[in-house]
PDB file of C-alpha atoms in Angstrom:
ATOM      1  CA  UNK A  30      72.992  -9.956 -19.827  1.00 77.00           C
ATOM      2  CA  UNK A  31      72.445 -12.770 -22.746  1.00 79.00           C
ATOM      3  CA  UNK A  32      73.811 -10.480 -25.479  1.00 80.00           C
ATOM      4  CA  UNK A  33      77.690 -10.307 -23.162  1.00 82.00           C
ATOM      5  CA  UNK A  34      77.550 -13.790 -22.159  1.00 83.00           C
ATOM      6  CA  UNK A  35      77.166 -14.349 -25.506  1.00 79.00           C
ATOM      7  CA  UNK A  36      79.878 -11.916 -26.719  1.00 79.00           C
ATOM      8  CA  UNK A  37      82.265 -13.590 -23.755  1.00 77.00           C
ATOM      9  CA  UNK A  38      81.683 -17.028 -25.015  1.00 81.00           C
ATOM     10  CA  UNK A  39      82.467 -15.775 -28.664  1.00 80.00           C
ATOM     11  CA  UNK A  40      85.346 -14.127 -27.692  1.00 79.00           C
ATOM     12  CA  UNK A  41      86.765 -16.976 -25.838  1.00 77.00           C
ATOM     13  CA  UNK A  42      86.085 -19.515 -28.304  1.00 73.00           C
ATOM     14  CA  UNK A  43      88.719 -17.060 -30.904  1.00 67.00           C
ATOM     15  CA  UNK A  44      91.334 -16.510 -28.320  1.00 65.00           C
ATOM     16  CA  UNK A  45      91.312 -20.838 -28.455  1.00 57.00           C
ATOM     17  CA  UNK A  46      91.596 -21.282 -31.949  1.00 52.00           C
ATOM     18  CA  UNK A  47      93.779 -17.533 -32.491  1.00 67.00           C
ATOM     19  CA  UNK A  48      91.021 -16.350 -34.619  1.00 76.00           C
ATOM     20  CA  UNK A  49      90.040 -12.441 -34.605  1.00 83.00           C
ATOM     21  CA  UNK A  50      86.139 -11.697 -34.725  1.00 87.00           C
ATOM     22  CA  UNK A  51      85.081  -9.672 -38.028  1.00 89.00           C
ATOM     23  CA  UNK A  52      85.509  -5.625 -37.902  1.00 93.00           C
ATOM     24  CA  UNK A  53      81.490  -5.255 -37.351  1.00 93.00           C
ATOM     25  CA  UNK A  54      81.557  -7.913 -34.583  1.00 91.00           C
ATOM     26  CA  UNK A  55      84.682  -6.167 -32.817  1.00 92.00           C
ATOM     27  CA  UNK A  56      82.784  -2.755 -32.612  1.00 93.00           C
ATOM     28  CA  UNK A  57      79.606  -4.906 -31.019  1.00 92.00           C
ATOM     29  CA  UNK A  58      81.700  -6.853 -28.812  1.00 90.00           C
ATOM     30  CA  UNK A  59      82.954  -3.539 -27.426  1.00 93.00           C
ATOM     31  CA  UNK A  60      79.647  -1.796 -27.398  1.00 92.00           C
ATOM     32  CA  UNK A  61      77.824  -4.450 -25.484  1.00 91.00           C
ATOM     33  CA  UNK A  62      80.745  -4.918 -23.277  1.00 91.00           C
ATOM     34  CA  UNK A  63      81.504  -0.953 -22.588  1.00 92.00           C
ATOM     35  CA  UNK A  64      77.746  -0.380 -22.583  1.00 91.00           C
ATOM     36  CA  UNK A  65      77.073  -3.309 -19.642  1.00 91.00           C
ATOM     37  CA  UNK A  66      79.856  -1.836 -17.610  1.00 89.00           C
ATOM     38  CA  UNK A  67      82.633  -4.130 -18.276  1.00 91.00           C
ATOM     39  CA  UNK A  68      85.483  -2.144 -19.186  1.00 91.00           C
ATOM     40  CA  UNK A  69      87.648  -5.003 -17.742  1.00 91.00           C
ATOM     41  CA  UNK A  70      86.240  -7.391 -20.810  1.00 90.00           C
ATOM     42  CA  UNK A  71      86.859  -4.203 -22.874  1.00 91.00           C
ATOM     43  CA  UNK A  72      90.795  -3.643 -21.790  1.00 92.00           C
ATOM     44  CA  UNK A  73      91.776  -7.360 -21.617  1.00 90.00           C
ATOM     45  CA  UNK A  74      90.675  -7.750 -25.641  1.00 90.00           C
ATOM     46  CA  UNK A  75      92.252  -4.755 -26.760  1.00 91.00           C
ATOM     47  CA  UNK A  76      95.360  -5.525 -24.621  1.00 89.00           C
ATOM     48  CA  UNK A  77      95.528  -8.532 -25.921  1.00 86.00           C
ATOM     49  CA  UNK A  78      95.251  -8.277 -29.371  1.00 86.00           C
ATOM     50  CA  UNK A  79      92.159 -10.558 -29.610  1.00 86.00           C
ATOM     51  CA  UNK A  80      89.468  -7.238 -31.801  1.00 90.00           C
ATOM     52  CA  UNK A  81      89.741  -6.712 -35.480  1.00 91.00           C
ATOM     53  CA  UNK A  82      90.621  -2.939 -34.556  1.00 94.00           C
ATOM     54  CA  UNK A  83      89.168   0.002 -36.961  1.00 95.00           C
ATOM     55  CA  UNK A  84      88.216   3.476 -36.641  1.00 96.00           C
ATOM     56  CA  UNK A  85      85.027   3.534 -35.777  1.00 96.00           C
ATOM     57  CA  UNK A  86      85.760   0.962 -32.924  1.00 96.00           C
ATOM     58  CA  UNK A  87      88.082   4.178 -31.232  1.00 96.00           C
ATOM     59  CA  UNK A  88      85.230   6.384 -31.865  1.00 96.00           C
ATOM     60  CA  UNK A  89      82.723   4.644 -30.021  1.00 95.00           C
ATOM     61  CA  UNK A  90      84.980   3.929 -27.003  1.00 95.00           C
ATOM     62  CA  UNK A  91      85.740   7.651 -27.387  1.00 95.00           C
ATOM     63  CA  UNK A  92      81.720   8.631 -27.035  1.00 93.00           C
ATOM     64  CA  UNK A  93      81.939   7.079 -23.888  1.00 92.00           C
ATOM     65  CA  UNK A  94      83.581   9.806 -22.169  1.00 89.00           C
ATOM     66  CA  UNK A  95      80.342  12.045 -23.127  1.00 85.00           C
ATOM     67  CA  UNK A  96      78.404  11.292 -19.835  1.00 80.00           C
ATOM     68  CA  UNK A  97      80.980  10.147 -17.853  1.00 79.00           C
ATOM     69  CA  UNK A  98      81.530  12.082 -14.762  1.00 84.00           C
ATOM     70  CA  UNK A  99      84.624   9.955 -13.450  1.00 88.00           C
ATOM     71  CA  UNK A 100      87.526  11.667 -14.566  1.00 89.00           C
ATOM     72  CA  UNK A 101      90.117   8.955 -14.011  1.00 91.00           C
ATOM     73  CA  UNK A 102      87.760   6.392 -16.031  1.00 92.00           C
ATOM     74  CA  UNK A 103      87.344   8.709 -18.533  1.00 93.00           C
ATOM     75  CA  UNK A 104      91.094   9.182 -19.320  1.00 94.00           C
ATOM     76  CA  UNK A 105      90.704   5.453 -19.687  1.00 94.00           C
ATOM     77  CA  UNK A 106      88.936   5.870 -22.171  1.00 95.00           C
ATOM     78  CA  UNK A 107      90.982   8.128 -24.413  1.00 96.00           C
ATOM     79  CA  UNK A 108      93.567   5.801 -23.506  1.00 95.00           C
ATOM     80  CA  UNK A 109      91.792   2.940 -24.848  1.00 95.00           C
ATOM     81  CA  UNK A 110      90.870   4.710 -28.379  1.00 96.00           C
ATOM     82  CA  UNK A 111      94.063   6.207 -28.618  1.00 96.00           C
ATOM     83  CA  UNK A 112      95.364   2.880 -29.076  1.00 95.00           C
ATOM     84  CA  UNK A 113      92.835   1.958 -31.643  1.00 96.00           C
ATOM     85  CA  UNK A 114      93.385   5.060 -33.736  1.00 97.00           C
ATOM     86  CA  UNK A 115      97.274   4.482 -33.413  1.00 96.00           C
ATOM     87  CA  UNK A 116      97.174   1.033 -34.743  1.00 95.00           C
ATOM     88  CA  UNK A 117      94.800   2.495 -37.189  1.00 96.00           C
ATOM     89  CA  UNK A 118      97.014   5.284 -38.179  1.00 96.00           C
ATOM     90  CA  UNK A 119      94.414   8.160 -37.658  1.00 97.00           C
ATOM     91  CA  UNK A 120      97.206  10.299 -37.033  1.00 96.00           C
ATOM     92  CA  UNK A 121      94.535  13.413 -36.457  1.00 95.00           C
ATOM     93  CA  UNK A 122      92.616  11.492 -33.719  1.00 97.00           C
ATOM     94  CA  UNK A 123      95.651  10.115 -32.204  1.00 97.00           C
ATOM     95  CA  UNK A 124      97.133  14.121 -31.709  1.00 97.00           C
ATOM     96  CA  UNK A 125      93.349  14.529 -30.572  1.00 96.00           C
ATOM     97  CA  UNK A 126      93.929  11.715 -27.547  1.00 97.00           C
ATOM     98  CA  UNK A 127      97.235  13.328 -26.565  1.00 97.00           C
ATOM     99  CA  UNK A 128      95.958  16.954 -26.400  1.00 96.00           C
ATOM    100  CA  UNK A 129      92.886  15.730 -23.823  1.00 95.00           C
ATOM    101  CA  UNK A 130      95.292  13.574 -21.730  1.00 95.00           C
ATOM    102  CA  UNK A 131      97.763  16.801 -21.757  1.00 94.00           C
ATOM    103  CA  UNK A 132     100.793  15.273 -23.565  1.00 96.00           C
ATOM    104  CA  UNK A 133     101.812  17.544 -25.270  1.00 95.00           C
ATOM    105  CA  UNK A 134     105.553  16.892 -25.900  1.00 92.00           C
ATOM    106  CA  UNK A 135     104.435  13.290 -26.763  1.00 95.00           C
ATOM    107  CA  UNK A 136     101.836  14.736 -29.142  1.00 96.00           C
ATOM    108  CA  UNK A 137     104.333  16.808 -30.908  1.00 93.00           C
ATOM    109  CA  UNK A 138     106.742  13.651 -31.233  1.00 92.00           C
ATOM    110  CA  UNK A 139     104.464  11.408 -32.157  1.00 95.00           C
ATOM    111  CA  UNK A 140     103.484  13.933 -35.228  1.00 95.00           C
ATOM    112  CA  UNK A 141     107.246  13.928 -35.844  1.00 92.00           C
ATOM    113  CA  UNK A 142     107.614  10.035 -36.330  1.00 94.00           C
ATOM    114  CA  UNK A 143     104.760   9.509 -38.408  1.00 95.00           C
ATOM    115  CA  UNK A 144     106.415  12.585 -40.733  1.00 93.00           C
ATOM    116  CA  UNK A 145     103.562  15.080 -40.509  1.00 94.00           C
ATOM    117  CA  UNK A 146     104.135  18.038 -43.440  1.00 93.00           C
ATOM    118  CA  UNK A 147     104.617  21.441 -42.640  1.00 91.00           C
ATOM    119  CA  UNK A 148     100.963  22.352 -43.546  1.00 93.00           C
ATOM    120  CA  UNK A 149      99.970  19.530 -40.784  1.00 95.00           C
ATOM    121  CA  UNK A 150     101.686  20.958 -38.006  1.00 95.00           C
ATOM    122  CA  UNK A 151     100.503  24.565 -39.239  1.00 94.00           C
ATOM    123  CA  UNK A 152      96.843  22.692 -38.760  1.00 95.00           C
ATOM    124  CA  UNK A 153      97.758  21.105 -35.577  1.00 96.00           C
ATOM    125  CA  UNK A 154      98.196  24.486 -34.189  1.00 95.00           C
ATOM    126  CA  UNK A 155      95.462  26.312 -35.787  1.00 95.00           C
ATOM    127  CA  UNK A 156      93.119  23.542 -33.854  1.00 95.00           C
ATOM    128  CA  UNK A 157      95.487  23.479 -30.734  1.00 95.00           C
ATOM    129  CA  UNK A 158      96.697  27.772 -30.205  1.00 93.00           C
ATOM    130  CA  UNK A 159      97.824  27.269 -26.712  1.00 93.00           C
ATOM    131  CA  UNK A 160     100.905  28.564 -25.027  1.00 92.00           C
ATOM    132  CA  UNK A 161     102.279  25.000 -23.938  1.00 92.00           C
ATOM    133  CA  UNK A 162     101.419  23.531 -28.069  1.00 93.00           C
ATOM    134  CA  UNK A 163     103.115  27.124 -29.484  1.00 91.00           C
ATOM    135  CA  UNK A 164     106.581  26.883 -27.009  1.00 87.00           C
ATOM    136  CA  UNK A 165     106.875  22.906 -28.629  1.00 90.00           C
ATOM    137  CA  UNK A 166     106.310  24.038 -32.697  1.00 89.00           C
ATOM    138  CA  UNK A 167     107.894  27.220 -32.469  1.00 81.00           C
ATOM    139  CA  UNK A 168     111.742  27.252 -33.573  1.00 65.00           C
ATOM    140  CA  UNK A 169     112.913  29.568 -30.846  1.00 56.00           C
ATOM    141  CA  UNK A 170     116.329  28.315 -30.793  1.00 52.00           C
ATOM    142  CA  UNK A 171     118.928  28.216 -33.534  1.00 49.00           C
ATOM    143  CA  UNK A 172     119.222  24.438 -33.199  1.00 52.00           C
ATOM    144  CA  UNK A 173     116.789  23.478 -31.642  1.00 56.00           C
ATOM    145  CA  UNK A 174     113.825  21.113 -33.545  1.00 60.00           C
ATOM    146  CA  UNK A 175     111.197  22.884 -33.534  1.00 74.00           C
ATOM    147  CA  UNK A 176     108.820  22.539 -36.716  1.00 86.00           C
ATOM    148  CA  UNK A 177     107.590  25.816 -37.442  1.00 86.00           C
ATOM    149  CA  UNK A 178     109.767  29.241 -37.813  1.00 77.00           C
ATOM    150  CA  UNK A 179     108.921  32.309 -35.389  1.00 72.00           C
ATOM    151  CA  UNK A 180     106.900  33.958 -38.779  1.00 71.00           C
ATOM    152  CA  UNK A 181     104.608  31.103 -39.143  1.00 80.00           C
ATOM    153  CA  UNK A 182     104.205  30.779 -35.863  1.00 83.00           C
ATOM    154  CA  UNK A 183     103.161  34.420 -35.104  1.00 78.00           C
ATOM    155  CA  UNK A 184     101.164  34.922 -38.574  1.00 78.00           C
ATOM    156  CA  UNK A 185      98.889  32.077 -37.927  1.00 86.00           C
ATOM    157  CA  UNK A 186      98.350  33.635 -34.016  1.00 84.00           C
ATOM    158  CA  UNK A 187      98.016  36.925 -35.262  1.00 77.00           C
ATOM    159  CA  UNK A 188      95.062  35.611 -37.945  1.00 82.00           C
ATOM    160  CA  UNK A 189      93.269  34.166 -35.063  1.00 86.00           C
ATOM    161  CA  UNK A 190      94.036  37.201 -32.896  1.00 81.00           C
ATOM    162  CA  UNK A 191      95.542  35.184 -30.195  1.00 85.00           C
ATOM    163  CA  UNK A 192      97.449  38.343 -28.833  1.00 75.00           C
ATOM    164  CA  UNK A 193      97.605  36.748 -25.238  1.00 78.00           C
ATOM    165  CA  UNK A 194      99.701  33.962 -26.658  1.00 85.00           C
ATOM    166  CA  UNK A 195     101.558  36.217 -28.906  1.00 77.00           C
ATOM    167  CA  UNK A 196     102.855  38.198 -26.007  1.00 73.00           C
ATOM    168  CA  UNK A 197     103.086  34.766 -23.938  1.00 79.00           C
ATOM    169  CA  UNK A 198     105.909  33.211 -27.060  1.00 78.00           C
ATOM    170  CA  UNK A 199     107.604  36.564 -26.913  1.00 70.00           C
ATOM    171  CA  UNK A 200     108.252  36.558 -23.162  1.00 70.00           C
ATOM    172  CA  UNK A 201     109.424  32.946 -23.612  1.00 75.00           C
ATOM    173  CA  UNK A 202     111.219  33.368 -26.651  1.00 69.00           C
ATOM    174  CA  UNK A 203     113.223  36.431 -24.715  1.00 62.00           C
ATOM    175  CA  UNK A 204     114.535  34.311 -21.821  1.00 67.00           C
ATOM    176  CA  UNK A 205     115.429  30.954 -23.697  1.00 65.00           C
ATOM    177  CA  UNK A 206     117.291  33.328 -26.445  1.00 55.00           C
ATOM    178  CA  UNK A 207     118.738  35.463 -23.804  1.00 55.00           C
ATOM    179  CA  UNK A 208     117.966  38.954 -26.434  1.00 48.00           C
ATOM    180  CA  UNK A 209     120.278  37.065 -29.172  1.00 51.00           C
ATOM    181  CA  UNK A 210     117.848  36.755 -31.636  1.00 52.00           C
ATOM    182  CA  UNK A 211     119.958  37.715 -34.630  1.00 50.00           C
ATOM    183  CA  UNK A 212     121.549  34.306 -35.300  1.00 51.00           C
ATOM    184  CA  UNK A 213     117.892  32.613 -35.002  1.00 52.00           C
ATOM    185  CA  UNK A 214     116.704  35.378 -37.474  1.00 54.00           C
ATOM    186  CA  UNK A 215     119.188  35.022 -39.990  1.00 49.00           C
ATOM    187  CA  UNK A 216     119.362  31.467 -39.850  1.00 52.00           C
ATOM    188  CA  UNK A 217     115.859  31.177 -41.026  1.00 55.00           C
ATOM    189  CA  UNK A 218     116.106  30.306 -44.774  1.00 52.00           C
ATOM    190  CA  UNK A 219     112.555  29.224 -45.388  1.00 56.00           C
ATOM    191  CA  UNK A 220     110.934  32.797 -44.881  1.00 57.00           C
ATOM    192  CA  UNK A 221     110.288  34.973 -48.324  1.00 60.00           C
ATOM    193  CA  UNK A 222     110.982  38.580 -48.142  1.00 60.00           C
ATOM    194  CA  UNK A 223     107.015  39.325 -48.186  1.00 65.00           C
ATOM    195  CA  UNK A 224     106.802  36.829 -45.151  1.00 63.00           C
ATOM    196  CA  UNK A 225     109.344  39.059 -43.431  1.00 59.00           C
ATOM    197  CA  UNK A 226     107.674  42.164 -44.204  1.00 63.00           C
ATOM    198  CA  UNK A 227     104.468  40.818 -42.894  1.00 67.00           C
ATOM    199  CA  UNK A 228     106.399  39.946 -39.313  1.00 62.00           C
ATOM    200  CA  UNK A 229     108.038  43.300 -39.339  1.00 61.00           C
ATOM    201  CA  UNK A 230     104.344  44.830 -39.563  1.00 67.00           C
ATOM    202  CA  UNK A 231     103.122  42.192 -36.781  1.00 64.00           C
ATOM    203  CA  UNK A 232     105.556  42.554 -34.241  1.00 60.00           C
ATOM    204  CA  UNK A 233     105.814  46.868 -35.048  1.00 60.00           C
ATOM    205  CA  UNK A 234     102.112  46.355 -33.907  1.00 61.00           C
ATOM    206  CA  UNK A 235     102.278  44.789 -30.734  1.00 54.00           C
ATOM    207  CA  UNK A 236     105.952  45.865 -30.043  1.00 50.00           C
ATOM    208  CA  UNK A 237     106.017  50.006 -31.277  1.00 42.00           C
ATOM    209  CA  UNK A 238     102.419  50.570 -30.791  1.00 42.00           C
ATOM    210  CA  UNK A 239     100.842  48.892 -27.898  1.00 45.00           C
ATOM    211  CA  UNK A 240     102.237  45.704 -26.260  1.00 41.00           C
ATOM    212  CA  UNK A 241      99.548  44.767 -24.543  1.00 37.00           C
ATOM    213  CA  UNK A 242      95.886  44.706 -25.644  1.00 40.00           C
ATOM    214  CA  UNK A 243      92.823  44.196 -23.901  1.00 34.00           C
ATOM    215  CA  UNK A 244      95.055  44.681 -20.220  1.00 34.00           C
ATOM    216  CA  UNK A 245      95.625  40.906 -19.911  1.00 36.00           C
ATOM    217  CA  UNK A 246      99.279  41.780 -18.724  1.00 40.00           C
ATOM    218  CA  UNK A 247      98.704  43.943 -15.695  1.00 44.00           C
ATOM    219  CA  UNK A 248     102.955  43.766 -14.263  1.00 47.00           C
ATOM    220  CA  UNK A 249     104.030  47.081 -15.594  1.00 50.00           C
ATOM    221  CA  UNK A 250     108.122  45.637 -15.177  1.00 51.00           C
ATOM    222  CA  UNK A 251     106.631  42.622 -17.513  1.00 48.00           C
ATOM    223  CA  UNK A 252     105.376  45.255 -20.129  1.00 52.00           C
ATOM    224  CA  UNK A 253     108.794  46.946 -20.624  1.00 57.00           C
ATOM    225  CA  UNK A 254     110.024  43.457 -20.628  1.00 54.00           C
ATOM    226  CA  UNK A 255     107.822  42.238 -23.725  1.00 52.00           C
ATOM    227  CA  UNK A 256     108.329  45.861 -25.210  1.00 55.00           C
ATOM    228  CA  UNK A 257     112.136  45.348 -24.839  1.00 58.00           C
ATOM    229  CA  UNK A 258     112.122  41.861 -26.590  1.00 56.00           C
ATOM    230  CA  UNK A 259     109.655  43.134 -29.477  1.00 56.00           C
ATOM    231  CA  UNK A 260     112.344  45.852 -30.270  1.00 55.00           C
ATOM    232  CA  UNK A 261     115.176  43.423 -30.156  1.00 58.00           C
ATOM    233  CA  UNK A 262     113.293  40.888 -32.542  1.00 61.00           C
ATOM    234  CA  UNK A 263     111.825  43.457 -35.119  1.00 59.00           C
ATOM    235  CA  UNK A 264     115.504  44.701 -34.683  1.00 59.00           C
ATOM    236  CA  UNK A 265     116.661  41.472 -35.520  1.00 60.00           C
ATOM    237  CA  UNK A 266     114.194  41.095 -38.287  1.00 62.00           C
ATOM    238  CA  UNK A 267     115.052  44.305 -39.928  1.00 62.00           C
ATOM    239  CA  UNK A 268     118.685  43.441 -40.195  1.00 62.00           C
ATOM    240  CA  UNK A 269     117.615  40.061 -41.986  1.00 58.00           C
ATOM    241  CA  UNK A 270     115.494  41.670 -44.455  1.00 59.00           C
ATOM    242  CA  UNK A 271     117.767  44.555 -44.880  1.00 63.00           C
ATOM    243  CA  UNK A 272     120.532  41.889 -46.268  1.00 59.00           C
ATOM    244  CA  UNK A 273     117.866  40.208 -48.206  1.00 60.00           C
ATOM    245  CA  UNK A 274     117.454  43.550 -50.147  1.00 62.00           C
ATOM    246  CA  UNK A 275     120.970  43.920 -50.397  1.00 60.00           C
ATOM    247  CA  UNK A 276     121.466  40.385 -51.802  1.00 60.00           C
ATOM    248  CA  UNK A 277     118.650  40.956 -54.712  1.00 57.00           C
TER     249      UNK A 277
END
């Protein structure tokens, strides 16, 4: 069409002379160009450093993935804004990008380099409560880095009544701490004694009372399993708050 020819010619006139197009033109360079099918125009300006980049530019290359029924060009797409928002240090959008593409470790490690708070990661998982996002925050491992303790994890589940992933972090919590959950518990500095005494009534719940709710674990070997572990970490628990009272 006129309008791209005339975006092209633009475009190729400021890669001469080194000179970036305006913030406003950059988002109608891409329109036109995404909009007439020419995601080739689109990736060889962003790749080359030639757009003004902003927010709204990664939104709008985002939108495209609305209607679009080719997978593969639509993870283009994320891949393209993600990009954009990175430069643009929307940290929240960026996350965003890596949960649709399914990197998740790279997610969690990008929030870790751009020093997201301990309230942001409790956010990232309120928005993102899935087993693969919980097993990455969750410090189920003495040392390993994990953002978020075992009673932040679970609360913030248990609030949202995510009892299928509760049970799902316990089973995986039991074989990576092979039952030795005491050091991990005691370890734990950053809980208050209320905190504890709100796991200890969380995990008595699922643990003492009834392990599994709604039947969504059927394997009657894998309920005494999860039953087992619950006993061993409200066990574990216990002992930590016991010495907390004692230290008062």
């Amino acid at each position: 069409s006129p309008l791209l020819a005339y975006c092209e010619a633009i475009m190729s006139s400021a890669e001469a002379v080194s000179h970036r197009p305006s913030i406003n033109d950059s988002i109608e360079y891409i329109n036109c160009a995404l909009t007439e099918g020419r995601d080739d125009l689109v990736i060889h300006w962003i790749a080359q450093g030639q757009l003004t980049f902003s927010e709204v530019m990664g939104d709008i290359i985002l939108s495209f993935c609305n209607n679009e029924q080719d997978s593969k060009k639509c993870l283009m797409y994320i891949t393209l804004a993600q990009t954009i928002y990175t430069h643009c240090e929307c940290h929240k959008k960026v996350t965003r990008c890596f949960f649709q593409r399914g990197l998740y470790k790279n997610m969690i490690s990008y929030c870790q380099e751009v020093n997201f708070t301990n309230k942001e990661f409790m956010q990232l998982l309120f928005t993102y409560p899935t087993i693969d996002i919980v097993k990455l925050l969750c410090k189920h491992e003495a040392n390993n880095s994990g953002p978020l303790s075992i009673y932040q994890v679970i609360n913030l589940l248990h609030s949202q009544n995510k009892w299928d992933i509760i049970e799902q972090l316990l089973l995986f919590i039991y074989e990576k701490a092979n039952s030795n959950l005491l050091p991990l518990v005691i370890m734990e500095i950053s809980i208050t004694q209320r905190q504890w005494q709100e796991i200890l009534e969380i995990i008595e719940s699922i643990g003492l009372n009834k392990i599994v709710r709604n039947n969504i674990i059927q394997n009657p070997c894998l309920n005494a399993l999860l039953e087992k572990f619950a006993l061993e970490l409200y066990g574990a628990v216990l002992t930590r708050y016991t010495i907390n009272n004692l230290n008062r």
